[in-house]
Amino acid sequence: MFNPTQAEVRRFFCATHAKQQAGQPMQAIETLAGLWISEHPEYHAELADADAAVARVYAEGSDQANPFLHLSMHLSISEQCSIDQPRGIRQAVELLAHRLGSLHAAHHAAMDCLGRMLWEAQRAGRAPDGQAYVACVQRRATAD
């Protein structure tokens, strides 16, 4: 199982951004990450300096979003949808994307559900509830 450190994740996104900017060939995961990086030009400056990115501390509750967490969540949701795990997530995200008119917007809404599920699991000291996560995304997809 791949279990990168925080520094490795940050260096991955910075290296992917650099390759993308230079028009260099990329591996499949880098191509996918590059698509989400392109959707977030507000992060490009932070991705341009890997050493500063590794050293940076993002305080909880701060107004500044952690671009590495955000991009990692995009990748996680993309992977979840590609293998439909937890079962039903692909359809829920597709329905949400159709409702919102944007896969990007659907990912952001799904991130709220994913973050809530992880927070609740951590708070309760139990395994994440994938079905609660899917149900949350489904509710957002069908809400009026």
Short mmCIF file of N, CA, C and O in Angstrom, two decimals, residues 47-109:
data_model
loop_
_atom_site.label_atom_id
_atom_site.label_comp_id
_atom_site.label_asym_id
_atom_site.label_seq_id
_atom_site.Cartn_x
_atom_site.Cartn_y
_atom_site.Cartn_z
N LEU A 47 2.83 25.94 -5.57
CA LEU A 47 3.37 24.72 -6.18
C LEU A 47 4.70 24.96 -6.88
O LEU A 47 5.40 24.01 -7.22
N ALA A 48 5.05 26.20 -7.09
CA ALA A 48 6.26 26.53 -7.84
C ALA A 48 7.54 26.38 -7.02
O ALA A 48 8.63 26.32 -7.59
N ASP A 49 7.44 26.29 -5.70
CA ASP A 49 8.62 26.20 -4.84
C ASP A 49 8.46 25.01 -3.89
O ASP A 49 7.83 25.12 -2.84
N ALA A 50 9.03 23.87 -4.27
CA ALA A 50 8.86 22.64 -3.50
C ALA A 50 9.43 22.76 -2.08
O ALA A 50 8.81 22.28 -1.13
N ASP A 51 10.58 23.37 -1.94
CA ASP A 51 11.18 23.47 -0.60
C ASP A 51 10.31 24.31 0.33
O ASP A 51 10.09 23.95 1.49
N ALA A 52 9.79 25.42 -0.17
CA ALA A 52 8.89 26.25 0.64
C ALA A 52 7.60 25.50 0.93
O ALA A 52 7.05 25.60 2.04
N ALA A 53 7.12 24.73 -0.03
CA ALA A 53 5.88 23.97 0.16
C ALA A 53 6.05 22.93 1.27
O ALA A 53 5.15 22.75 2.10
N VAL A 54 7.18 22.26 1.29
CA VAL A 54 7.44 21.24 2.31
C VAL A 54 7.53 21.89 3.70
O VAL A 54 7.03 21.35 4.68
N ALA A 55 8.10 23.06 3.78
CA ALA A 55 8.29 23.74 5.06
C ALA A 55 7.03 24.44 5.57
O ALA A 55 6.91 24.69 6.77
N ARG A 56 6.10 24.72 4.71
CA ARG A 56 4.92 25.50 5.07
C ARG A 56 4.02 24.77 6.06
O ARG A 56 3.81 23.57 5.95
N VAL A 57 3.48 25.53 7.00
CA VAL A 57 2.53 25.00 7.98
C VAL A 57 1.18 25.66 7.70
O VAL A 57 1.09 26.89 7.65
N TYR A 58 0.17 24.86 7.53
CA TYR A 58 -1.19 25.36 7.31
C TYR A 58 -1.95 25.17 8.61
O TYR A 58 -2.26 24.05 9.01
N ALA A 59 -2.24 26.26 9.26
CA ALA A 59 -2.91 26.21 10.56
C ALA A 59 -4.38 25.86 10.39
O ALA A 59 -5.06 26.38 9.50
N GLU A 60 -4.85 24.98 11.25
CA GLU A 60 -6.26 24.61 11.24
C GLU A 60 -7.09 25.83 11.60
O GLU A 60 -6.74 26.59 12.49
N GLY A 61 -8.17 26.04 10.86
CA GLY A 61 -9.02 27.18 11.11
C GLY A 61 -8.54 28.45 10.43
O GLY A 61 -9.18 29.49 10.53
N SER A 62 -7.43 28.37 9.73
CA SER A 62 -6.89 29.53 9.01
C SER A 62 -7.75 29.82 7.79
O SER A 62 -8.43 28.95 7.26
N ASP A 63 -7.70 31.06 7.33
CA ASP A 63 -8.43 31.44 6.12
C ASP A 63 -7.79 30.84 4.87
O ASP A 63 -8.43 30.72 3.84
N GLN A 64 -6.52 30.48 4.97
CA GLN A 64 -5.80 29.95 3.81
C GLN A 64 -5.99 28.44 3.72
O GLN A 64 -5.68 27.70 4.65
N ALA A 65 -6.48 27.99 2.57
CA ALA A 65 -6.68 26.57 2.34
C ALA A 65 -5.34 25.88 2.11
O ALA A 65 -4.39 26.49 1.61
N ASN A 66 -5.27 24.62 2.47
CA ASN A 66 -4.10 23.82 2.21
C ASN A 66 -4.24 23.23 0.81
O ASN A 66 -5.06 22.33 0.59
N PRO A 67 -3.48 23.73 -0.17
CA PRO A 67 -3.65 23.27 -1.54
C PRO A 67 -3.32 21.79 -1.71
O PRO A 67 -3.90 21.12 -2.58
N PHE A 68 -2.44 21.26 -0.88
CA PHE A 68 -2.04 19.87 -1.00
C PHE A 68 -3.13 18.94 -0.50
O PHE A 68 -3.39 17.89 -1.10
N LEU A 69 -3.80 19.33 0.56
CA LEU A 69 -4.95 18.57 1.04
C LEU A 69 -6.06 18.63 0.00
O LEU A 69 -6.67 17.62 -0.34
N HIS A 70 -6.31 19.81 -0.51
CA HIS A 70 -7.38 19.99 -1.50
C HIS A 70 -7.14 19.15 -2.75
O HIS A 70 -8.03 18.42 -3.20
N LEU A 71 -5.93 19.24 -3.30
CA LEU A 71 -5.61 18.47 -4.50
C LEU A 71 -5.62 16.96 -4.22
O LEU A 71 -6.05 16.17 -5.07
N SER A 72 -5.17 16.58 -3.03
CA SER A 72 -5.20 15.16 -2.65
C SER A 72 -6.63 14.64 -2.58
O SER A 72 -6.91 13.49 -2.97
N MET A 73 -7.53 15.47 -2.10
CA MET A 73 -8.94 15.06 -2.05
C MET A 73 -9.51 14.91 -3.46
O MET A 73 -10.27 13.98 -3.73
N HIS A 74 -9.14 15.82 -4.37
CA HIS A 74 -9.56 15.64 -5.76
C HIS A 74 -9.08 14.30 -6.30
O HIS A 74 -9.84 13.56 -6.93
N LEU A 75 -7.81 13.98 -6.06
CA LEU A 75 -7.27 12.70 -6.54
C LEU A 75 -7.98 11.52 -5.89
O LEU A 75 -8.28 10.52 -6.57
N SER A 76 -8.25 11.61 -4.60
CA SER A 76 -8.95 10.53 -3.90
C SER A 76 -10.33 10.29 -4.48
O SER A 76 -10.72 9.15 -4.74
N ILE A 77 -11.07 11.36 -4.69
CA ILE A 77 -12.41 11.22 -5.24
C ILE A 77 -12.36 10.69 -6.67
O ILE A 77 -13.16 9.84 -7.05
N SER A 78 -11.38 11.14 -7.45
CA SER A 78 -11.22 10.61 -8.81
C SER A 78 -10.97 9.10 -8.77
O SER A 78 -11.57 8.34 -9.55
N GLU A 79 -10.08 8.67 -7.88
CA GLU A 79 -9.78 7.24 -7.76
C GLU A 79 -11.00 6.47 -7.26
O GLU A 79 -11.31 5.39 -7.76
N GLN A 80 -11.69 7.00 -6.27
CA GLN A 80 -12.89 6.34 -5.76
C GLN A 80 -13.90 6.13 -6.88
O GLN A 80 -14.49 5.05 -7.00
N CYS A 81 -14.09 7.16 -7.70
CA CYS A 81 -15.05 7.05 -8.81
C CYS A 81 -14.58 6.05 -9.86
O CYS A 81 -15.39 5.32 -10.43
N SER A 82 -13.28 5.99 -10.11
CA SER A 82 -12.77 5.09 -11.15
C SER A 82 -12.98 3.63 -10.78
O SER A 82 -13.16 2.79 -11.67
N ILE A 83 -12.97 3.32 -9.49
CA ILE A 83 -13.16 1.93 -9.06
C ILE A 83 -14.50 1.72 -8.34
O ILE A 83 -14.78 0.63 -7.86
N ASP A 84 -15.30 2.77 -8.27
CA ASP A 84 -16.59 2.75 -7.57
C ASP A 84 -16.47 2.19 -6.16
O ASP A 84 -17.18 1.26 -5.77
N GLN A 85 -15.57 2.78 -5.41
CA GLN A 85 -15.34 2.36 -4.05
C GLN A 85 -15.28 3.59 -3.15
O GLN A 85 -14.40 4.43 -3.41
N PRO A 86 -16.14 3.77 -2.19
CA PRO A 86 -17.19 2.85 -1.79
C PRO A 86 -18.28 2.73 -2.86
O PRO A 86 -18.52 3.67 -3.62
N ARG A 87 -18.88 1.58 -2.88
CA ARG A 87 -19.88 1.26 -3.90
C ARG A 87 -20.96 2.34 -3.95
O ARG A 87 -21.51 2.72 -2.94
N GLY A 88 -21.18 2.85 -5.16
CA GLY A 88 -22.20 3.87 -5.37
C GLY A 88 -21.64 5.28 -5.50
O GLY A 88 -22.36 6.20 -5.90
N ILE A 89 -20.35 5.47 -5.17
CA ILE A 89 -19.78 6.82 -5.22
C ILE A 89 -19.71 7.35 -6.65
O ILE A 89 -19.93 8.54 -6.88
N ARG A 90 -19.40 6.48 -7.59
CA ARG A 90 -19.30 6.94 -8.99
C ARG A 90 -20.63 7.54 -9.44
O ARG A 90 -20.67 8.65 -9.96
N GLN A 91 -21.70 6.81 -9.25
CA GLN A 91 -23.01 7.30 -9.68
C GLN A 91 -23.41 8.57 -8.93
O GLN A 91 -23.92 9.51 -9.52
N ALA A 92 -23.13 8.60 -7.63
CA ALA A 92 -23.50 9.77 -6.83
C ALA A 92 -22.75 11.01 -7.32
O ALA A 92 -23.35 12.09 -7.47
N VAL A 93 -21.46 10.89 -7.60
CA VAL A 93 -20.68 12.04 -8.07
C VAL A 93 -21.12 12.43 -9.48
O VAL A 93 -21.24 13.62 -9.79
N GLU A 94 -21.41 11.44 -10.33
CA GLU A 94 -21.90 11.75 -11.68
C GLU A 94 -23.22 12.50 -11.63
O GLU A 94 -23.43 13.47 -12.36
N LEU A 95 -24.14 12.05 -10.77
CA LEU A 95 -25.43 12.74 -10.62
C LEU A 95 -25.23 14.16 -10.10
O LEU A 95 -25.88 15.10 -10.56
N LEU A 96 -24.34 14.30 -9.15
CA LEU A 96 -24.05 15.62 -8.59
C LEU A 96 -23.42 16.53 -9.64
O LEU A 96 -23.78 17.71 -9.74
N ALA A 97 -22.51 15.99 -10.44
CA ALA A 97 -21.89 16.78 -11.51
C ALA A 97 -22.94 17.23 -12.52
O ALA A 97 -22.91 18.38 -12.98
N HIS A 98 -23.87 16.35 -12.83
CA HIS A 98 -24.95 16.71 -13.77
C HIS A 98 -25.82 17.81 -13.16
O HIS A 98 -26.15 18.80 -13.83
N ARG A 99 -26.16 17.66 -11.88
CA ARG A 99 -27.00 18.66 -11.22
C ARG A 99 -26.32 20.02 -11.15
O ARG A 99 -26.94 21.06 -11.37
N LEU A 100 -25.02 20.01 -10.85
CA LEU A 100 -24.29 21.26 -10.69
C LEU A 100 -23.72 21.79 -12.00
O LEU A 100 -23.24 22.93 -12.06
N GLY A 101 -23.71 20.95 -13.03
CA GLY A 101 -23.18 21.35 -14.32
C GLY A 101 -21.66 21.40 -14.37
O GLY A 101 -21.09 22.02 -15.26
N SER A 102 -21.01 20.72 -13.41
CA SER A 102 -19.56 20.78 -13.34
C SER A 102 -19.02 19.63 -12.49
O SER A 102 -19.44 19.49 -11.33
N LEU A 103 -18.09 18.87 -13.05
CA LEU A 103 -17.42 17.83 -12.26
C LEU A 103 -16.60 18.47 -11.14
O LEU A 103 -16.56 17.96 -10.02
N HIS A 104 -16.00 19.60 -11.44
CA HIS A 104 -15.19 20.29 -10.44
C HIS A 104 -16.05 20.70 -9.24
O HIS A 104 -15.69 20.46 -8.08
N ALA A 105 -17.19 21.29 -9.49
CA ALA A 105 -18.10 21.68 -8.41
C ALA A 105 -18.59 20.45 -7.65
O ALA A 105 -18.74 20.49 -6.42
N ALA A 106 -18.85 19.37 -8.37
CA ALA A 106 -19.29 18.13 -7.72
C ALA A 106 -18.21 17.60 -6.79
O ALA A 106 -18.51 17.15 -5.67
N HIS A 107 -16.96 17.66 -7.23
CA HIS A 107 -15.86 17.22 -6.36
C HIS A 107 -15.81 18.07 -5.09
O HIS A 107 -15.62 17.53 -4.00
N HIS A 108 -15.99 19.37 -5.22
CA HIS A 108 -15.94 20.23 -4.04
C HIS A 108 -17.06 19.88 -3.07
O HIS A 108 -16.83 19.84 -1.86
N ALA A 109 -18.24 19.59 -3.57
CA ALA A 109 -19.34 19.19 -2.70
C ALA A 109 -19.05 17.82 -2.07
O ALA A 109 -19.31 17.61 -0.88
#
